[in-house]
Amino acid sequence: MHSDPAPAETTRDKPANADDRVLIFDTTLRDGEQAPGFSMSRTQKLRMAQALADLGVDILEAGFPQASADDFASVKAIAATLRGPRICGLARCQQPDIESVARAIEPAQKGRIHVFLATSPLHREFKLQMSRQQVIDTAVAAVRRARSLCEDVEFSAEDAMRTEPDFLAEVFSAVIEAGAGTVNVPDTVGYTTPVEIAERFTWLRAHVRGADKVVFSAHCHDDLGMAVANSLAAISAGARQVECTINGIGERAGNAALEELVMALRVRSDRFPGLHAGIRSQRLHATARLLAQITGQPIARNKAIIGDNAFAHESGIHQHGMLKHRGTYEIMHAEDVGVSKSQLVLGKHSGRHALRERLSALGHDLDDAALDKVFTRFKALADKKREVFDADIEAMAVGRDPEAAGPWQLSHLHATSHIGSSASASVRLTHEDGRVVSEAAIGDGPVDAVLRAVTRAVGHDFSVDEFHIRALSEGGDAQGQAAIRVIHEGRELRGQSVSTDIVEAAANAILEIANRIEHLHAETPVSTTAIAG
Ligand code: KIV
Ligand code: ZN
């Protein structure tokens, strides 16, 4: 089978193989989480998974169970607790991977096994050392095995956009015959363009045997900044599933951003007639901010849809136009994505009720017990700083990751800095086994000194790979958020903490990492496996 891709269909041509729903396949916890700086603990993944379910994603890719014992446990925990989305796990075309996914998603109400194999000439020759026929045979065997364990199977042709179209059509025809219900076209290295991907989808839908029985899916990476545009072009040409992540996190430059895709489909519904996604868009802002809080990776101010500037109109000309007619400079309303219009700032006289209202406006509906805890923290903070902003409240609502709590606690900290000479810090730490350790160090500034003192005191071997301090809100009394990333025995560990005192925030952030290491050593060792983006 070989013919040149036909020109793209216009958006008016209704695809033959699907209805009007564009399925949102969220891979924040798999493709997103595997990017440096975004690793999450099991508790954090569960919390994020619940937020994604509340948002209304159709399919939630919870992880890659064969990658590590921890990944397996996270997928299983999500499958056991979450209701709503279909829970999916990733597998290479290998029996142990496929069986591992089947076991992990077993408690789910609805599950999916997602198998992938590279198909492009580069990958076939240099990575897999497989002929075309071997690739087809391996993919078919994997899909058959997966289908014997789960009725919903997706097949992804890794590096599909650099694969010969006729060969890709052959692979897809074969896996559909073997039982795949979704065929995914990843632009693994973010290489394609909107016109090219639209042409490819149109051509594939015309040439793949059984195309009318399956859902075609797009999975776009953002290396050239076109992941969202490419995904939308694929939808125009018949894709009825898009794979994406919150805030566009993911391998290298990331994946298509869920919030941008969803709002583009809605705001430009004239270009996508009749199509809709089942996402509760008013939850977009809260979900995006939750991810930023959990990972300690801030959202750029100018980020589309969810950045702080996305709905700010500072210039006089814009404000003048907005006052005459909102539509002059606004294509969607802040409320549509859940940005609360009120800029209410709380202070020490604010009560429990006001705090509950604000938390709820920010997307955190807490039960009474949780509210009590946040209220206590709120009062303590309001005593230290005049105004308590949304970011402060969000940090309190998210709280500390329980998996980074104990056994070490900071019980004393003293730091000094001197112009023209080294700074010094001394700490006293207590361990839950009764040990009390005191250490002191000098460094290039009090933060460096305290990091050295804590590292010495806990006695673990790690060096700081990334360290950020940023103000959480406005004003000279703003809280500082310290975020630290270390690589320990080949795995990424992150710690973060918030305080009005940045030296204390740094000490607690590094202590979170020490605590994670203690927890890890208490568990069974895990193996790390290289996986696709
Ligand atoms: O980018 C990619 O190719 C992937 C696949 C595993 C779907 O993430
Ligand atoms: Zn990917």
JSON list of N, CA and C in Angstrom, two decimals, residues 31-83:
[
{"chain": "A", "resi": 31, "resn": "ASP", "atom": "N", "xyz": [3.62, 10.86, 31.14]},
{"chain": "A", "resi": 31, "resn": "ASP", "atom": "CA", "xyz": [4.57, 11.61, 30.33]},
{"chain": "A", "resi": 31, "resn": "ASP", "atom": "C", "xyz": [5.01, 12.87, 31.06]},
{"chain": "A", "resi": 32, "resn": "GLY", "atom": "N", "xyz": [4.06, 13.50, 31.78]},
{"chain": "A", "resi": 32, "resn": "GLY", "atom": "CA", "xyz": [4.38, 14.73, 32.51]},
{"chain": "A", "resi": 32, "resn": "GLY", "atom": "C", "xyz": [5.31, 14.46, 33.67]},
{"chain": "A", "resi": 33, "resn": "GLU", "atom": "N", "xyz": [5.00, 13.45, 34.44]},
{"chain": "A", "resi": 33, "resn": "GLU", "atom": "CA", "xyz": [5.75, 13.18, 35.67]},
{"chain": "A", "resi": 33, "resn": "GLU", "atom": "C", "xyz": [7.16, 12.70, 35.39]},
{"chain": "A", "resi": 34, "resn": "GLN", "atom": "N", "xyz": [7.39, 12.13, 34.18]},
{"chain": "A", "resi": 34, "resn": "GLN", "atom": "CA", "xyz": [8.73, 11.60, 33.92]},
{"chain": "A", "resi": 34, "resn": "GLN", "atom": "C", "xyz": [9.71, 12.70, 33.48]},
{"chain": "A", "resi": 35, "resn": "ALA", "atom": "N", "xyz": [9.23, 13.95, 33.34]},
{"chain": "A", "resi": 35, "resn": "ALA", "atom": "CA", "xyz": [10.13, 15.05, 32.98]},
{"chain": "A", "resi": 35, "resn": "ALA", "atom": "C", "xyz": [10.90, 15.51, 34.21]},
{"chain": "A", "resi": 36, "resn": "PRO", "atom": "N", "xyz": [12.18, 15.88, 34.04]},
{"chain": "A", "resi": 36, "resn": "PRO", "atom": "CA", "xyz": [12.96, 16.33, 35.20]},
{"chain": "A", "resi": 36, "resn": "PRO", "atom": "C", "xyz": [12.28, 17.49, 35.92]},
{"chain": "A", "resi": 37, "resn": "GLY", "atom": "N", "xyz": [12.23, 17.39, 37.24]},
{"chain": "A", "resi": 37, "resn": "GLY", "atom": "CA", "xyz": [11.65, 18.47, 38.04]},
{"chain": "A", "resi": 37, "resn": "GLY", "atom": "C", "xyz": [10.18, 18.26, 38.37]},
{"chain": "A", "resi": 38, "resn": "PHE", "atom": "N", "xyz": [9.56, 17.21, 37.82]},
{"chain": "A", "resi": 38, "resn": "PHE", "atom": "CA", "xyz": [8.12, 17.04, 38.02]},
{"chain": "A", "resi": 38, "resn": "PHE", "atom": "C", "xyz": [7.76, 15.74, 38.73]},
{"chain": "A", "resi": 39, "resn": "SER", "atom": "N", "xyz": [8.74, 15.06, 39.32]},
{"chain": "A", "resi": 39, "resn": "SER", "atom": "CA", "xyz": [8.40, 13.79, 39.95]},
{"chain": "A", "resi": 39, "resn": "SER", "atom": "C", "xyz": [7.47, 14.03, 41.15]},
{"chain": "A", "resi": 40, "resn": "MET", "atom": "N", "xyz": [6.59, 13.10, 41.38]},
{"chain": "A", "resi": 40, "resn": "MET", "atom": "CA", "xyz": [5.62, 13.22, 42.47]},
{"chain": "A", "resi": 40, "resn": "MET", "atom": "C", "xyz": [5.64, 11.95, 43.31]},
{"chain": "A", "resi": 41, "resn": "SER", "atom": "N", "xyz": [5.32, 12.12, 44.57]},
{"chain": "A", "resi": 41, "resn": "SER", "atom": "CA", "xyz": [5.20, 10.94, 45.44]},
{"chain": "A", "resi": 41, "resn": "SER", "atom": "C", "xyz": [3.84, 10.29, 45.17]},
{"chain": "A", "resi": 42, "resn": "ARG", "atom": "N", "xyz": [3.65, 9.10, 45.73]},
{"chain": "A", "resi": 42, "resn": "ARG", "atom": "CA", "xyz": [2.38, 8.39, 45.52]},
{"chain": "A", "resi": 42, "resn": "ARG", "atom": "C", "xyz": [1.20, 9.22, 46.03]},
{"chain": "A", "resi": 43, "resn": "THR", "atom": "N", "xyz": [1.37, 9.81, 47.21]},
{"chain": "A", "resi": 43, "resn": "THR", "atom": "CA", "xyz": [0.29, 10.62, 47.78]},
{"chain": "A", "resi": 43, "resn": "THR", "atom": "C", "xyz": [-0.02, 11.81, 46.88]},
{"chain": "A", "resi": 44, "resn": "GLN", "atom": "N", "xyz": [1.03, 12.43, 46.36]},
{"chain": "A", "resi": 44, "resn": "GLN", "atom": "CA", "xyz": [0.83, 13.58, 45.49]},
{"chain": "A", "resi": 44, "resn": "GLN", "atom": "C", "xyz": [0.14, 13.17, 44.19]},
{"chain": "A", "resi": 45, "resn": "LYS", "atom": "N", "xyz": [0.53, 11.98, 43.66]},
{"chain": "A", "resi": 45, "resn": "LYS", "atom": "CA", "xyz": [-0.13, 11.51, 42.43]},
{"chain": "A", "resi": 45, "resn": "LYS", "atom": "C", "xyz": [-1.61, 11.24, 42.67]},
{"chain": "A", "resi": 46, "resn": "LEU", "atom": "N", "xyz": [-1.91, 10.67, 43.82]},
{"chain": "A", "resi": 46, "resn": "LEU", "atom": "CA", "xyz": [-3.32, 10.39, 44.13]},
{"chain": "A", "resi": 46, "resn": "LEU", "atom": "C", "xyz": [-4.13, 11.68, 44.21]},
{"chain": "A", "resi": 47, "resn": "ARG", "atom": "N", "xyz": [-3.53, 12.67, 44.82]},
{"chain": "A", "resi": 47, "resn": "ARG", "atom": "CA", "xyz": [-4.22, 13.96, 44.96]},
{"chain": "A", "resi": 47, "resn": "ARG", "atom": "C", "xyz": [-4.45, 14.59, 43.58]},
{"chain": "A", "resi": 48, "resn": "MET", "atom": "N", "xyz": [-3.41, 14.51, 42.76]},
{"chain": "A", "resi": 48, "resn": "MET", "atom": "CA", "xyz": [-3.53, 15.06, 41.39]},
{"chain": "A", "resi": 48, "resn": "MET", "atom": "C", "xyz": [-4.55, 14.27, 40.58]},
{"chain": "A", "resi": 49, "resn": "ALA", "atom": "N", "xyz": [-4.55, 12.96, 40.75]},
{"chain": "A", "resi": 49, "resn": "ALA", "atom": "CA", "xyz": [-5.50, 12.12, 40.00]},
{"chain": "A", "resi": 49, "resn": "ALA", "atom": "C", "xyz": [-6.93, 12.49, 40.36]},
{"chain": "A", "resi": 50, "resn": "GLN", "atom": "N", "xyz": [-7.17, 12.76, 41.65]},
{"chain": "A", "resi": 50, "resn": "GLN", "atom": "CA", "xyz": [-8.53, 13.15, 42.06]},
{"chain": "A", "resi": 50, "resn": "GLN", "atom": "C", "xyz": [-8.92, 14.47, 41.40]},
{"chain": "A", "resi": 51, "resn": "ALA", "atom": "N", "xyz": [-7.96, 15.40, 41.34]},
{"chain": "A", "resi": 51, "resn": "ALA", "atom": "CA", "xyz": [-8.25, 16.70, 40.70]},
{"chain": "A", "resi": 51, "resn": "ALA", "atom": "C", "xyz": [-8.54, 16.50, 39.21]},
{"chain": "A", "resi": 52, "resn": "LEU", "atom": "N", "xyz": [-7.83, 15.58, 38.57]},
{"chain": "A", "resi": 52, "resn": "LEU", "atom": "CA", "xyz": [-8.06, 15.33, 37.14]},
{"chain": "A", "resi": 52, "resn": "LEU", "atom": "C", "xyz": [-9.42, 14.68, 36.92]},
{"chain": "A", "resi": 53, "resn": "ALA", "atom": "N", "xyz": [-9.81, 13.81, 37.85]},
{"chain": "A", "resi": 53, "resn": "ALA", "atom": "CA", "xyz": [-11.14, 13.21, 37.75]},
{"chain": "A", "resi": 53, "resn": "ALA", "atom": "C", "xyz": [-12.22, 14.29, 37.93]},
{"chain": "A", "resi": 54, "resn": "ASP", "atom": "N", "xyz": [-12.01, 15.19, 38.89]},
{"chain": "A", "resi": 54, "resn": "ASP", "atom": "CA", "xyz": [-12.97, 16.28, 39.10]},
{"chain": "A", "resi": 54, "resn": "ASP", "atom": "C", "xyz": [-13.05, 17.18, 37.88]},
{"chain": "A", "resi": 55, "resn": "LEU", "atom": "N", "xyz": [-11.92, 17.31, 37.20]},
{"chain": "A", "resi": 55, "resn": "LEU", "atom": "CA", "xyz": [-11.89, 18.14, 35.99]},
{"chain": "A", "resi": 55, "resn": "LEU", "atom": "C", "xyz": [-12.69, 17.50, 34.85]},
{"chain": "A", "resi": 56, "resn": "GLY", "atom": "N", "xyz": [-12.77, 16.17, 34.90]},
{"chain": "A", "resi": 56, "resn": "GLY", "atom": "CA", "xyz": [-13.58, 15.46, 33.89]},
{"chain": "A", "resi": 56, "resn": "GLY", "atom": "C", "xyz": [-12.79, 14.84, 32.76]},
{"chain": "A", "resi": 57, "resn": "VAL", "atom": "N", "xyz": [-11.49, 14.52, 32.98]},
{"chain": "A", "resi": 57, "resn": "VAL", "atom": "CA", "xyz": [-10.75, 13.88, 31.89]},
{"chain": "A", "resi": 57, "resn": "VAL", "atom": "C", "xyz": [-11.37, 12.51, 31.60]},
{"chain": "A", "resi": 58, "resn": "ASP", "atom": "N", "xyz": [-11.32, 12.10, 30.35]},
{"chain": "A", "resi": 58, "resn": "ASP", "atom": "CA", "xyz": [-11.95, 10.82, 29.97]},
{"chain": "A", "resi": 58, "resn": "ASP", "atom": "C", "xyz": [-11.05, 9.64, 30.31]},
{"chain": "A", "resi": 59, "resn": "ILE", "atom": "N", "xyz": [-9.76, 9.80, 29.97]},
{"chain": "A", "resi": 59, "resn": "ILE", "atom": "CA", "xyz": [-8.81, 8.70, 30.23]},
{"chain": "A", "resi": 59, "resn": "ILE", "atom": "C", "xyz": [-7.66, 9.30, 31.02]},
{"chain": "A", "resi": 60, "resn": "LEU", "atom": "N", "xyz": [-7.26, 8.61, 32.07]},
{"chain": "A", "resi": 60, "resn": "LEU", "atom": "CA", "xyz": [-6.18, 9.12, 32.91]},
{"chain": "A", "resi": 60, "resn": "LEU", "atom": "C", "xyz": [-5.03, 8.11, 32.86]},
{"chain": "A", "resi": 61, "resn": "GLU", "atom": "N", "xyz": [-3.93, 8.51, 32.22]},
{"chain": "A", "resi": 61, "resn": "GLU", "atom": "CA", "xyz": [-2.77, 7.62, 32.19]},
{"chain": "A", "resi": 61, "resn": "GLU", "atom": "C", "xyz": [-2.02, 7.80, 33.51]},
{"chain": "A", "resi": 62, "resn": "ALA", "atom": "N", "xyz": [-2.09, 6.78, 34.35]},
{"chain": "A", "resi": 62, "resn": "ALA", "atom": "CA", "xyz": [-1.63, 6.94, 35.73]},
{"chain": "A", "resi": 62, "resn": "ALA", "atom": "C", "xyz": [-0.15, 6.62, 35.91]},
{"chain": "A", "resi": 63, "resn": "GLY", "atom": "N", "xyz": [0.49, 6.01, 34.92]},
{"chain": "A", "resi": 63, "resn": "GLY", "atom": "CA", "xyz": [1.92, 5.72, 35.06]},
{"chain": "A", "resi": 63, "resn": "GLY", "atom": "C", "xyz": [2.34, 4.56, 34.18]},
{"chain": "A", "resi": 64, "resn": "PHE", "atom": "N", "xyz": [3.55, 4.10, 34.47]},
{"chain": "A", "resi": 64, "resn": "PHE", "atom": "CA", "xyz": [4.19, 3.03, 33.70]},
{"chain": "A", "resi": 64, "resn": "PHE", "atom": "C", "xyz": [4.58, 1.95, 34.71]},
{"chain": "A", "resi": 65, "resn": "PRO", "atom": "N", "xyz": [3.65, 1.05, 35.05]},
{"chain": "A", "resi": 65, "resn": "PRO", "atom": "CA", "xyz": [3.85, 0.16, 36.21]},
{"chain": "A", "resi": 65, "resn": "PRO", "atom": "C", "xyz": [5.14, -0.63, 36.21]},
{"chain": "A", "resi": 66, "resn": "GLN", "atom": "N", "xyz": [5.64, -1.01, 35.03]},
{"chain": "A", "resi": 66, "resn": "GLN", "atom": "CA", "xyz": [6.85, -1.83, 35.03]},
{"chain": "A", "resi": 66, "resn": "GLN", "atom": "C", "xyz": [8.11, -1.01, 35.31]},
{"chain": "A", "resi": 67, "resn": "ALA", "atom": "N", "xyz": [7.99, 0.33, 35.28]},
{"chain": "A", "resi": 67, "resn": "ALA", "atom": "CA", "xyz": [9.18, 1.17, 35.45]},
{"chain": "A", "resi": 67, "resn": "ALA", "atom": "C", "xyz": [9.77, 1.03, 36.86]},
{"chain": "A", "resi": 68, "resn": "SER", "atom": "N", "xyz": [8.92, 0.90, 37.86]},
{"chain": "A", "resi": 68, "resn": "SER", "atom": "CA", "xyz": [9.42, 0.77, 39.24]},
{"chain": "A", "resi": 68, "resn": "SER", "atom": "C", "xyz": [8.30, 0.27, 40.14]},
{"chain": "A", "resi": 69, "resn": "ALA", "atom": "N", "xyz": [8.70, -0.23, 41.29]},
{"chain": "A", "resi": 69, "resn": "ALA", "atom": "CA", "xyz": [7.71, -0.71, 42.26]},
{"chain": "A", "resi": 69, "resn": "ALA", "atom": "C", "xyz": [6.80, 0.44, 42.68]},
{"chain": "A", "resi": 70, "resn": "ASP", "atom": "N", "xyz": [7.39, 1.61, 42.75]},
{"chain": "A", "resi": 70, "resn": "ASP", "atom": "CA", "xyz": [6.64, 2.78, 43.16]},
{"chain": "A", "resi": 70, "resn": "ASP", "atom": "C", "xyz": [5.59, 3.18, 42.12]},
{"chain": "A", "resi": 71, "resn": "ASP", "atom": "N", "xyz": [5.99, 3.11, 40.84]},
{"chain": "A", "resi": 71, "resn": "ASP", "atom": "CA", "xyz": [5.06, 3.41, 39.75]},
{"chain": "A", "resi": 71, "resn": "ASP", "atom": "C", "xyz": [3.89, 2.43, 39.79]},
{"chain": "A", "resi": 72, "resn": "PHE", "atom": "N", "xyz": [4.24, 1.16, 39.98]},
{"chain": "A", "resi": 72, "resn": "PHE", "atom": "CA", "xyz": [3.20, 0.12, 40.02]},
{"chain": "A", "resi": 72, "resn": "PHE", "atom": "C", "xyz": [2.21, 0.44, 41.15]},
{"chain": "A", "resi": 73, "resn": "ALA", "atom": "N", "xyz": [2.76, 0.73, 42.33]},
{"chain": "A", "resi": 73, "resn": "ALA", "atom": "CA", "xyz": [1.89, 0.99, 43.49]},
{"chain": "A", "resi": 73, "resn": "ALA", "atom": "C", "xyz": [1.03, 2.23, 43.26]},
{"chain": "A", "resi": 74, "resn": "SER", "atom": "N", "xyz": [1.58, 3.25, 42.60]},
{"chain": "A", "resi": 74, "resn": "SER", "atom": "CA", "xyz": [0.79, 4.47, 42.36]},
{"chain": "A", "resi": 74, "resn": "SER", "atom": "C", "xyz": [-0.36, 4.18, 41.41]},
{"chain": "A", "resi": 75, "resn": "VAL", "atom": "N", "xyz": [-0.07, 3.44, 40.32]},
{"chain": "A", "resi": 75, "resn": "VAL", "atom": "CA", "xyz": [-1.14, 3.15, 39.35]},
{"chain": "A", "resi": 75, "resn": "VAL", "atom": "C", "xyz": [-2.23, 2.32, 40.05]},
{"chain": "A", "resi": 76, "resn": "LYS", "atom": "N", "xyz": [-1.79, 1.37, 40.84]},
{"chain": "A", "resi": 76, "resn": "LYS", "atom": "CA", "xyz": [-2.76, 0.50, 41.52]},
{"chain": "A", "resi": 76, "resn": "LYS", "atom": "C", "xyz": [-3.62, 1.30, 42.51]},
{"chain": "A", "resi": 77, "resn": "ALA", "atom": "N", "xyz": [-2.97, 2.19, 43.25]},
{"chain": "A", "resi": 77, "resn": "ALA", "atom": "CA", "xyz": [-3.73, 2.99, 44.23]},
{"chain": "A", "resi": 77, "resn": "ALA", "atom": "C", "xyz": [-4.74, 3.88, 43.52]},
{"chain": "A", "resi": 78, "resn": "ILE", "atom": "N", "xyz": [-4.34, 4.45, 42.40]},
{"chain": "A", "resi": 78, "resn": "ILE", "atom": "CA", "xyz": [-5.27, 5.32, 41.65]},
{"chain": "A", "resi": 78, "resn": "ILE", "atom": "C", "xyz": [-6.42, 4.47, 41.10]},
{"chain": "A", "resi": 79, "resn": "ALA", "atom": "N", "xyz": [-6.09, 3.30, 40.56]},
{"chain": "A", "resi": 79, "resn": "ALA", "atom": "CA", "xyz": [-7.13, 2.42, 40.01]},
{"chain": "A", "resi": 79, "resn": "ALA", "atom": "C", "xyz": [-8.12, 2.00, 41.09]},
{"chain": "A", "resi": 80, "resn": "ALA", "atom": "N", "xyz": [-7.62, 1.84, 42.31]},
{"chain": "A", "resi": 80, "resn": "ALA", "atom": "CA", "xyz": [-8.48, 1.36, 43.39]},
{"chain": "A", "resi": 80, "resn": "ALA", "atom": "C", "xyz": [-9.37, 2.46, 43.96]},
{"chain": "A", "resi": 81, "resn": "THR", "atom": "N", "xyz": [-8.93, 3.70, 43.88]},
{"chain": "A", "resi": 81, "resn": "THR", "atom": "CA", "xyz": [-9.70, 4.75, 44.57]},
{"chain": "A", "resi": 81, "resn": "THR", "atom": "C", "xyz": [-10.50, 5.65, 43.64]},
{"chain": "A", "resi": 82, "resn": "LEU", "atom": "N", "xyz": [-10.04, 5.83, 42.44]},
{"chain": "A", "resi": 82, "resn": "LEU", "atom": "CA", "xyz": [-10.65, 6.86, 41.58]},
{"chain": "A", "resi": 82, "resn": "LEU", "atom": "C", "xyz": [-11.87, 6.33, 40.84]},
{"chain": "A", "resi": 83, "resn": "ARG", "atom": "N", "xyz": [-12.90, 7.13, 40.77]},
{"chain": "A", "resi": 83, "resn": "ARG", "atom": "CA", "xyz": [-14.07, 6.78, 39.99]},
{"chain": "A", "resi": 83, "resn": "ARG", "atom": "C", "xyz": [-14.28, 7.87, 38.94]}
]
